[in-house]
Amino acid sequence: MSYSAPIKDMSFVMNELAGLDDVGRLPGFEEATPETAQSVLEEAGKLASQVWAPLNVAGDRQPAQWSEGRVSATPGFSEAFRQFVDGGWQGLSHPVEYGGQGLPRLVGAACLEMQKAANLSLATCPSLTDGAIEALLMAGSDAQKTRYLPRLVSGEWSGTMNLTEPQAGSDLGLLRARAERHPDGTYRIFGTKIFISWGEHDMSGNIVHLVLARTPDAPEGVKGISLFLVPKYLVNDDGSLGARNDVQCVSIEHKMGLKGSPTAVLQYGDEGGAMGELIGEENRGLEYMFVMMVSARYAVGMQGIAVAERAYQKARDYAKERVQSRPVDGSVQQSVTIVHHPDVRRMLGTMRALIEASRAVAYVAAAHADHARHHPDASARAEHHALYEFMVPIVKGWSTEMSVEVASLGVQVHGGMGFIEETGAAQFYRDARILPIYEGTTAIQGNDLIGRKTVRDGGAVAKRLVGEIGQIVQALAAHPAFVDSPAFMAMHRHLAAANQSFANAVAFMLENAKQDPNAAYMGGVPYLKLVGIVLGGWQMARALLASQRLMQEDPAFHGAKIATAHHYATHLLPQAGALEATILGARDGEGVLALSEDQF
Amino acid sequence: MSYSAPIKDMSFVMNELAGLDDVGRLPGFEEATPETAQSVLEEAGKLASQVWAPLNVAGDRQPAQWSEGRVSATPGFSEAFRQFVDGGWQGLSHPVEYGGQGLPRLVGAACLEMQKAANLSLATCPSLTDGAIEALLMAGSDAQKTRYLPRLVSGEWSGTMNLTEPQAGSDLGLLRARAERHPDGTYRIFGTKIFISWGEHDMSGNIVHLVLARTPDAPEGVKGISLFLVPKYLVNDDGSLGARNDVQCVSIEHKMGLKGSPTAVLQYGDEGGAMGELIGEENRGLEYMFVMMVSARYAVGMQGIAVAERAYQKARDYAKERVQSRPVDGSVQQSVTIVHHPDVRRMLGTMRALIEASRAVAYVAAAHADHARHHPDASARAEHHALYEFMVPIVKGWSTEMSVEVASLGVQVHGGMGFIEETGAAQFYRDARILPIYEGTTAIQGNDLIGRKTVRDGGAVAKRLVGEIGQIVQALAAHPAFVDSPAFMAMHRHLAAANQSFANAVAFMLENAKQDPNAAYMGGVPYLKLVGIVLGGWQMARALLASQRLMQEDPAFHGAKIATAHHYATHLLPQAGALEATILGARDGEGVLALSEDQF
């Protein structure tokens, strides 16, 4: 059950596709040279493969245990987490002034991928801490920042996000948790929160819960939600830990996967109210949470890429080892390792093509996030910000849907052994299944992509992307390699067609999102998948160009990149046309949109 | 966790699409009137929903237990199975002369679906018995038939299929189990068999193992395999049970799903050899097994349809109950049940469209099997046999791949609750995952569809189907409803295009299966999916025509059928074009076919 960090693949994407050198030229990132990035990745890879990865199965077989309000993490997790904290990994992309290393998100993305691939359950914990750090950086008071940030950035304390209640999942307007003002300026929090990842555990000195709740006079719905910081242990003015706060973990869930990550039900205020500090202003909680959620969604997308990579490595290793059946082309009369069979190649090729494409999209998005924060020019920052925001639902929605498919193919490559738990392929299939759900289901990502990301700016960002992809299509055709390269020809043909489908879908959304919203939003997930496939194809085409250029440096590596791009062109890009037809075929009052509830 | 047998849907397919009245006119099926079929379905539905379905969760949470060679089935399973046996359900489609009821397979298919939907794990047991019955009917001696068939047909004894060994899964040529001739005319069997479903249990008086093994002088590879009957308990001449045979269950597997079905490792011959009777002739074992496998594969396809239906019912019920978020069209200012949201309708619509289409294909295939066995005219029998044989890899491969997708959508409809085991949606997702693997992976089905079903007859059956589908396309356009019906127009457009893709893929296979086998067989699974989608679309188009005609009889029911057909047209049929592009884009020496083993 080993994991080998794909550093060479990651570096290729960072350097050739995501522009690490440009990121390294941004103010504040002067130290992020390709050499530094390489050594950071190597160190991260060691921790991931040597310390975290061997515990991944333990998380599944010996899940966190609840007893009388306390949760013990899987044996070994605390020590592995300690090594992460001691190495300063929690603060990798966080500000230097609070003890972080201030490295670009692009570098952080690769490290994140490794951590999540090595141990998806364990890696969830520091990602939630990242969210708490972001929220405090954005809206915390100076006192809050001073009190909480250094110990969150160091990893000494962990963070959580408390949104969901039994009646309020995607629909935060329904949430009921209450926050009563206290004379000392703090609040008392009451209510039940569910699905709180790492909501209680024994790996950190303190847990900083970020909790959405309503003040007594708040407006109804999403406009009356405020954000509170509720520490598990109160923090004295000298920074020492005080009394236990009135928040209790009353149970943890029995889940299909991600079992090493305890999913808590937290009860606030049963003994008079949990002390909570308001973050920012009252009734602006959802706004802050949305900013946090952008990062959280990005991180979940990385989870998808990571678990897919892990599933691929396992399936690939099995395919090279398992001997079964003669080649269909009759080239050998003995049974051969199954990696020689065309369908196994198809499956491994599809897994790999999806992983490489979604990784490239995610890393390119991370580079946009870096530019959006650090570029000296405000309009450039805005432009990069818009591109990043457009890509986040793709990174979240497409990469996680992809991960379920890839993990399922991973099981299939193993044949009957894939269904046996001891083999380990099944864990990835079970673990991956939560990813298209939490932090906003794929439908929510699709709605976001239509409403806030495509329609609100009149399709400006979407059309800009269509234009950039069109330029790559032209570059393929204009390339000297074109006439002799089946890969170039296939990519040119299928990317051009898929990009046209993208353009047509954008036009459909612009025309229909307001006038026929049911039809438009029925196409939300297909639209998200279409855009994911096309953006992935765009990056695979850029990878193809880069590998063609670099071929002589490493023929085996770049030859594989070209083959994978070719596979992407013929096996993935054609889906764009099918999705376009589906999206454009919707009308309100037709098909299943016309059915009464009883007819289902 | 209830299951309601969809008898109305089933009857619609049996009567309007699969031609139950024609089947009922075949010699030997005179009693299979629509009225009889209806009452059989109702009785089967009661057993399924009232007795078997409530135990489905128990199978998952209290799997069969192994102890010292004995396997205890999930508590409650024995009693539930007893009711099945007492009701005569095992013999439903088996010959009257051995105690069966001799009903058509078409009726049996619907009953099979109900049993599998109600309790997938439990229903696996009698399906294996069906296989043993088929093998004996085909190749058993009169003495074997007399000795074993009555008690298999009654369900008193159960059957198993013993193919797999650790080194021999899909590749039966590698199997090593030995069969030594004994002076008394029987054989002594030695070896290890794995993945034997219900290979040991406590629900039946005896277990009849059908075992593939090699005699000492047998040719190598698949031509040297013989089929043996190895009873758990020897059977005396008077029919009473004798000594325990030398076959032991040494362990059962720890699986991701289907946990109520014990998967045994069986050890033969550790104490001198297990008594085995040769079935048929030596070295013809694979041939007999292939005939059995056709039925077994069909039954696994029904498992896919069944688990998908169960997943749909659960998701639909949740969608009608769970209140979350306002409608996107702003029609209501309160949160509504999620069945009102377009994406939930898309998911439920897709689940239902896939289930209805795959059910129709499977039942139509069953009707062909009935004609293939009972039609008075030999050439008609041959024709129906060829159509049935063409459809079986689709029923097996497409319906099971579909079931994984549908079960996954079922989890998604539940949101976060879907990932919690208590909810029950996760079980279907886990259970379904074995279906595209066992009884021949989807790749094996794809290879079969290309080699034996498409290329061997020069595409005759495939082209015949293309022609029949073309006639339905014409019938849609010629229908008076066409001009006013978006469903007719969408179906006409997309089925015509998909059928053209089918024709193009057939032509590609005929041209390339021999001259570029790696390229052709890399398209095996895409081709299987393409044919599945098109045959499904064909049946949905026929359902559309039938429901249009019957609309006034039951507007809600037939309106839903039309909407589902419309959804199938816009959401599923467009995939055919993408699959065609993928299939036709393959060339040996390109893309991942060109990679060396090290490049993976």
PDB file of N, CA, C and O in Angstrom, chain B residues 376-423:
ATOM      1  N   PRO B 376     -41.536 -23.484 -32.563  1.00  0.00           N
ATOM      2  CA  PRO B 376     -41.617 -24.740 -33.316  1.00  0.00           C
ATOM      3  C   PRO B 376     -40.697 -24.759 -34.541  1.00  0.00           C
ATOM      4  O   PRO B 376     -40.315 -25.830 -35.006  1.00  0.00           O
ATOM      5  N   ASP B 377     -40.333 -23.625 -35.035  1.00  0.00           N
ATOM      6  CA  ASP B 377     -39.543 -23.577 -36.261  1.00  0.00           C
ATOM      7  C   ASP B 377     -38.055 -23.429 -35.944  1.00  0.00           C
ATOM      8  O   ASP B 377     -37.637 -22.498 -35.237  1.00  0.00           O
ATOM      9  N   ALA B 378     -37.247 -24.338 -36.510  1.00  0.00           N
ATOM     10  CA  ALA B 378     -35.821 -24.372 -36.165  1.00  0.00           C
ATOM     11  C   ALA B 378     -35.104 -23.091 -36.572  1.00  0.00           C
ATOM     12  O   ALA B 378     -34.242 -22.586 -35.844  1.00  0.00           O
ATOM     13  N   SER B 379     -35.459 -22.534 -37.737  1.00  0.00           N
ATOM     14  CA  SER B 379     -34.720 -21.344 -38.157  1.00  0.00           C
ATOM     15  C   SER B 379     -35.131 -20.143 -37.305  1.00  0.00           C
ATOM     16  O   SER B 379     -34.315 -19.271 -37.004  1.00  0.00           O
ATOM     17  N   ALA B 380     -36.379 -20.123 -36.886  1.00  0.00           N
ATOM     18  CA  ALA B 380     -36.807 -19.063 -35.955  1.00  0.00           C
ATOM     19  C   ALA B 380     -36.080 -19.225 -34.626  1.00  0.00           C
ATOM     20  O   ALA B 380     -35.638 -18.235 -34.025  1.00  0.00           O
ATOM     21  N   ARG B 381     -35.935 -20.459 -34.177  1.00  0.00           N
ATOM     22  CA  ARG B 381     -35.199 -20.683 -32.932  1.00  0.00           C
ATOM     23  C   ARG B 381     -33.767 -20.155 -33.049  1.00  0.00           C
ATOM     24  O   ARG B 381     -33.268 -19.464 -32.153  1.00  0.00           O
ATOM     25  N   ALA B 382     -33.145 -20.480 -34.174  1.00  0.00           N
ATOM     26  CA  ALA B 382     -31.753 -20.050 -34.364  1.00  0.00           C
ATOM     27  C   ALA B 382     -31.642 -18.515 -34.377  1.00  0.00           C
ATOM     28  O   ALA B 382     -30.713 -17.930 -33.819  1.00  0.00           O
ATOM     29  N   GLU B 383     -32.621 -17.914 -35.022  1.00  0.00           N
ATOM     30  CA  GLU B 383     -32.613 -16.449 -35.118  1.00  0.00           C
ATOM     31  C   GLU B 383     -32.769 -15.812 -33.741  1.00  0.00           C
ATOM     32  O   GLU B 383     -32.040 -14.891 -33.379  1.00  0.00           O
ATOM     33  N   HIS B 384     -33.718 -16.322 -32.980  1.00  0.00           N
ATOM     34  CA  HIS B 384     -33.917 -15.785 -31.621  1.00  0.00           C
ATOM     35  C   HIS B 384     -32.705 -16.089 -30.740  1.00  0.00           C
ATOM     36  O   HIS B 384     -32.323 -15.269 -29.906  1.00  0.00           O
ATOM     37  N   HIS B 385     -32.121 -17.254 -30.939  1.00  0.00           N
ATOM     38  CA  HIS B 385     -30.950 -17.609 -30.157  1.00  0.00           C
ATOM     39  C   HIS B 385     -29.818 -16.613 -30.421  1.00  0.00           C
ATOM     40  O   HIS B 385     -29.149 -16.145 -29.492  1.00  0.00           O
ATOM     41  N   ALA B 386     -29.627 -16.288 -31.668  1.00  0.00           N
ATOM     42  CA  ALA B 386     -28.554 -15.349 -32.023  1.00  0.00           C
ATOM     43  C   ALA B 386     -28.820 -13.967 -31.415  1.00  0.00           C
ATOM     44  O   ALA B 386     -27.890 -13.303 -30.935  1.00  0.00           O
ATOM     45  N   LEU B 387     -30.074 -13.548 -31.450  1.00  0.00           N
ATOM     46  CA  LEU B 387     -30.397 -12.244 -30.851  1.00  0.00           C
ATOM     47  C   LEU B 387     -30.174 -12.274 -29.338  1.00  0.00           C
ATOM     48  O   LEU B 387     -29.632 -11.326 -28.757  1.00  0.00           O
ATOM     49  N   TYR B 388     -30.594 -13.378 -28.712  1.00  0.00           N
ATOM     50  CA  TYR B 388     -30.379 -13.500 -27.265  1.00  0.00           C
ATOM     51  C   TYR B 388     -28.888 -13.463 -26.951  1.00  0.00           C
ATOM     52  O   TYR B 388     -28.444 -12.725 -26.066  1.00  0.00           O
ATOM     53  N   GLU B 389     -28.122 -14.236 -27.691  1.00  0.00           N
ATOM     54  CA  GLU B 389     -26.675 -14.290 -27.446  1.00  0.00           C
ATOM     55  C   GLU B 389     -26.023 -12.918 -27.652  1.00  0.00           C
ATOM     56  O   GLU B 389     -25.081 -12.567 -26.951  1.00  0.00           O
ATOM     57  N   PHE B 390     -26.512 -12.179 -28.610  1.00  0.00           N
ATOM     58  CA  PHE B 390     -25.967 -10.829 -28.833  1.00  0.00           C
ATOM     59  C   PHE B 390     -26.285  -9.927 -27.646  1.00  0.00           C
ATOM     60  O   PHE B 390     -25.484  -9.088 -27.246  1.00  0.00           O
ATOM     61  N   MET B 391     -27.467 -10.119 -27.098  1.00  0.00           N
ATOM     62  CA  MET B 391     -27.899  -9.202 -26.035  1.00  0.00           C
ATOM     63  C   MET B 391     -27.307  -9.527 -24.661  1.00  0.00           C
ATOM     64  O   MET B 391     -27.232  -8.640 -23.804  1.00  0.00           O
ATOM     65  N   VAL B 392     -26.905 -10.774 -24.454  1.00  0.00           N
ATOM     66  CA  VAL B 392     -26.453 -11.141 -23.107  1.00  0.00           C
ATOM     67  C   VAL B 392     -25.258 -10.305 -22.620  1.00  0.00           C
ATOM     68  O   VAL B 392     -25.270  -9.822 -21.486  1.00  0.00           O
ATOM     69  N   PRO B 393     -24.211 -10.105 -23.425  1.00  0.00           N
ATOM     70  CA  PRO B 393     -23.137  -9.234 -22.916  1.00  0.00           C
ATOM     71  C   PRO B 393     -23.603  -7.803 -22.624  1.00  0.00           C
ATOM     72  O   PRO B 393     -23.031  -7.145 -21.753  1.00  0.00           O
ATOM     73  N   ILE B 394     -24.636  -7.373 -23.328  1.00  0.00           N
ATOM     74  CA  ILE B 394     -25.189  -6.038 -23.035  1.00  0.00           C
ATOM     75  C   ILE B 394     -25.926  -6.075 -21.702  1.00  0.00           C
ATOM     76  O   ILE B 394     -25.758  -5.203 -20.849  1.00  0.00           O
ATOM     77  N   VAL B 395     -26.761  -7.089 -21.534  1.00  0.00           N
ATOM     78  CA  VAL B 395     -27.500  -7.213 -20.272  1.00  0.00           C
ATOM     79  C   VAL B 395     -26.508  -7.306 -19.115  1.00  0.00           C
ATOM     80  O   VAL B 395     -26.662  -6.633 -18.098  1.00  0.00           O
ATOM     81  N   LYS B 396     -25.481  -8.108 -19.295  1.00  0.00           N
ATOM     82  CA  LYS B 396     -24.506  -8.280 -18.226  1.00  0.00           C
ATOM     83  C   LYS B 396     -23.654  -7.022 -18.067  1.00  0.00           C
ATOM     84  O   LYS B 396     -23.554  -6.454 -16.980  1.00  0.00           O
ATOM     85  N   GLY B 397     -23.007  -6.615 -19.138  1.00  0.00           N
ATOM     86  CA  GLY B 397     -22.002  -5.551 -19.033  1.00  0.00           C
ATOM     87  C   GLY B 397     -22.611  -4.168 -18.853  1.00  0.00           C
ATOM     88  O   GLY B 397     -22.214  -3.407 -17.968  1.00  0.00           O
ATOM     89  N   TRP B 398     -23.591  -3.858 -19.659  1.00  0.00           N
ATOM     90  CA  TRP B 398     -24.142  -2.506 -19.611  1.00  0.00           C
ATOM     91  C   TRP B 398     -24.991  -2.300 -18.359  1.00  0.00           C
ATOM     92  O   TRP B 398     -24.887  -1.281 -17.684  1.00  0.00           O
ATOM     93  N   SER B 399     -25.825  -3.285 -18.037  1.00  0.00           N
ATOM     94  CA  SER B 399     -26.705  -3.115 -16.872  1.00  0.00           C
ATOM     95  C   SER B 399     -25.909  -3.009 -15.580  1.00  0.00           C
ATOM     96  O   SER B 399     -26.330  -2.327 -14.640  1.00  0.00           O
ATOM     97  N   THR B 400     -24.768  -3.696 -15.518  1.00  0.00           N
ATOM     98  CA  THR B 400     -24.004  -3.653 -14.266  1.00  0.00           C
ATOM     99  C   THR B 400     -23.170  -2.377 -14.175  1.00  0.00           C
ATOM    100  O   THR B 400     -23.070  -1.783 -13.102  1.00  0.00           O
ATOM    101  N   GLU B 401     -22.607  -1.948 -15.289  1.00  0.00           N
ATOM    102  CA  GLU B 401     -21.916  -0.649 -15.276  1.00  0.00           C
ATOM    103  C   GLU B 401     -22.927   0.437 -14.913  1.00  0.00           C
ATOM    104  O   GLU B 401     -22.649   1.350 -14.136  1.00  0.00           O
ATOM    105  N   MET B 402     -24.099   0.326 -15.496  1.00  0.00           N
ATOM    106  CA  MET B 402     -25.190   1.249 -15.192  1.00  0.00           C
ATOM    107  C   MET B 402     -25.523   1.230 -13.707  1.00  0.00           C
ATOM    108  O   MET B 402     -25.745   2.267 -13.079  1.00  0.00           O
ATOM    109  N   SER B 403     -25.515   0.053 -13.114  1.00  0.00           N
ATOM    110  CA  SER B 403     -25.930  -0.041 -11.707  1.00  0.00           C
ATOM    111  C   SER B 403     -24.959   0.699 -10.793  1.00  0.00           C
ATOM    112  O   SER B 403     -25.379   1.280  -9.783  1.00  0.00           O
ATOM    113  N   VAL B 404     -23.684   0.672 -11.125  1.00  0.00           N
ATOM    114  CA  VAL B 404     -22.709   1.406 -10.319  1.00  0.00           C
ATOM    115  C   VAL B 404     -22.988   2.903 -10.422  1.00  0.00           C
ATOM    116  O   VAL B 404     -22.974   3.626  -9.418  1.00  0.00           O
ATOM    117  N   GLU B 405     -23.283   3.355 -11.621  1.00  0.00           N
ATOM    118  CA  GLU B 405     -23.578   4.776 -11.828  1.00  0.00           C
ATOM    119  C   GLU B 405     -24.869   5.177 -11.112  1.00  0.00           C
ATOM    120  O   GLU B 405     -24.931   6.223 -10.461  1.00  0.00           O
ATOM    121  N   VAL B 406     -25.871   4.331 -11.221  1.00  0.00           N
ATOM    122  CA  VAL B 406     -27.153   4.656 -10.589  1.00  0.00           C
ATOM    123  C   VAL B 406     -27.024   4.632  -9.064  1.00  0.00           C
ATOM    124  O   VAL B 406     -27.542   5.519  -8.370  1.00  0.00           O
ATOM    125  N   ALA B 407     -26.321   3.647  -8.546  1.00  0.00           N
ATOM    126  CA  ALA B 407     -26.154   3.594  -7.088  1.00  0.00           C
ATOM    127  C   ALA B 407     -25.346   4.796  -6.597  1.00  0.00           C
ATOM    128  O   ALA B 407     -25.607   5.332  -5.510  1.00  0.00           O
ATOM    129  N   SER B 408     -24.405   5.227  -7.400  1.00  0.00           N
ATOM    130  CA  SER B 408     -23.611   6.405  -7.048  1.00  0.00           C
ATOM    131  C   SER B 408     -24.495   7.657  -7.065  1.00  0.00           C
ATOM    132  O   SER B 408     -24.422   8.499  -6.153  1.00  0.00           O
ATOM    133  N   LEU B 409     -25.343   7.788  -8.063  1.00  0.00           N
ATOM    134  CA  LEU B 409     -26.290   8.904  -8.085  1.00  0.00           C
ATOM    135  C   LEU B 409     -27.233   8.830  -6.887  1.00  0.00           C
ATOM    136  O   LEU B 409     -27.620   9.855  -6.325  1.00  0.00           O
ATOM    137  N   GLY B 410     -27.585   7.614  -6.504  1.00  0.00           N
ATOM    138  CA  GLY B 410     -28.461   7.441  -5.339  1.00  0.00           C
ATOM    139  C   GLY B 410     -27.823   7.998  -4.076  1.00  0.00           C
ATOM    140  O   GLY B 410     -28.488   8.649  -3.257  1.00  0.00           O
ATOM    141  N   VAL B 411     -26.530   7.766  -3.919  1.00  0.00           N
ATOM    142  CA  VAL B 411     -25.810   8.352  -2.790  1.00  0.00           C
ATOM    143  C   VAL B 411     -25.834   9.882  -2.908  1.00  0.00           C
ATOM    144  O   VAL B 411     -26.118  10.599  -1.946  1.00  0.00           O
ATOM    145  N   GLN B 412     -25.580  10.362  -4.112  1.00  0.00           N
ATOM    146  CA  GLN B 412     -25.490  11.816  -4.339  1.00  0.00           C
ATOM    147  C   GLN B 412     -26.810  12.523  -4.014  1.00  0.00           C
ATOM    148  O   GLN B 412     -26.802  13.610  -3.436  1.00  0.00           O
ATOM    149  N   VAL B 413     -27.927  11.905  -4.377  1.00  0.00           N
ATOM    150  CA  VAL B 413     -29.236  12.512  -4.072  1.00  0.00           C
ATOM    151  C   VAL B 413     -29.390  12.724  -2.564  1.00  0.00           C
ATOM    152  O   VAL B 413     -29.985  13.713  -2.124  1.00  0.00           O
ATOM    153  N   HIS B 414     -28.815  11.828  -1.777  1.00  0.00           N
ATOM    154  CA  HIS B 414     -28.929  11.932  -0.323  1.00  0.00           C
ATOM    155  C   HIS B 414     -27.999  12.968   0.294  1.00  0.00           C
ATOM    156  O   HIS B 414     -28.069  13.214   1.507  1.00  0.00           O
ATOM    157  N   GLY B 415     -27.099  13.540  -0.510  1.00  0.00           N
ATOM    158  CA  GLY B 415     -26.129  14.471   0.067  1.00  0.00           C
ATOM    159  C   GLY B 415     -25.311  13.776   1.146  1.00  0.00           C
ATOM    160  O   GLY B 415     -25.053  12.568   1.062  1.00  0.00           O
ATOM    161  N   GLY B 416     -24.924  14.536   2.166  1.00  0.00           N
ATOM    162  CA  GLY B 416     -24.082  13.984   3.233  1.00  0.00           C
ATOM    163  C   GLY B 416     -24.665  12.740   3.880  1.00  0.00           C
ATOM    164  O   GLY B 416     -23.923  11.834   4.291  1.00  0.00           O
ATOM    165  N   MET B 417     -25.985  12.661   3.966  1.00  0.00           N
ATOM    166  CA  MET B 417     -26.603  11.483   4.564  1.00  0.00           C
ATOM    167  C   MET B 417     -26.289  10.216   3.777  1.00  0.00           C
ATOM    168  O   MET B 417     -26.306   9.117   4.326  1.00  0.00           O
ATOM    169  N   GLY B 418     -26.035  10.376   2.488  1.00  0.00           N
ATOM    170  CA  GLY B 418     -25.732   9.217   1.653  1.00  0.00           C
ATOM    171  C   GLY B 418     -24.467   8.509   2.069  1.00  0.00           C
ATOM    172  O   GLY B 418     -24.293   7.316   1.794  1.00  0.00           O
ATOM    173  N   PHE B 419     -23.578   9.261   2.701  1.00  0.00           N
ATOM    174  CA  PHE B 419     -22.279   8.688   3.087  1.00  0.00           C
ATOM    175  C   PHE B 419     -22.336   8.013   4.449  1.00  0.00           C
ATOM    176  O   PHE B 419     -21.399   7.325   4.842  1.00  0.00           O
ATOM    177  N   ILE B 420     -23.426   8.227   5.159  1.00  0.00           N
ATOM    178  CA  ILE B 420     -23.598   7.637   6.490  1.00  0.00           C
ATOM    179  C   ILE B 420     -24.214   6.254   6.307  1.00  0.00           C
ATOM    180  O   ILE B 420     -25.247   6.120   5.660  1.00  0.00           O
ATOM    181  N   GLU B 421     -23.604   5.253   6.880  1.00  0.00           N
ATOM    182  CA  GLU B 421     -24.062   3.891   6.613  1.00  0.00           C
ATOM    183  C   GLU B 421     -25.501   3.644   7.062  1.00  0.00           C
ATOM    184  O   GLU B 421     -26.232   2.893   6.425  1.00  0.00           O
ATOM    185  N   GLU B 422     -25.908   4.278   8.149  1.00  0.00           N
ATOM    186  CA  GLU B 422     -27.273   4.060   8.647  1.00  0.00           C
ATOM    187  C   GLU B 422     -28.332   4.388   7.593  1.00  0.00           C
ATOM    188  O   GLU B 422     -29.423   3.814   7.590  1.00  0.00           O
ATOM    189  N   THR B 423     -28.033   5.317   6.726  1.00  0.00           N
ATOM    190  CA  THR B 423     -29.014   5.740   5.721  1.00  0.00           C
ATOM    191  C   THR B 423     -29.369   4.605   4.772  1.00  0.00           C
ATOM    192  O   THR B 423     -30.526   4.477   4.358  1.00  0.00           O
TER     193      THR B 423
END
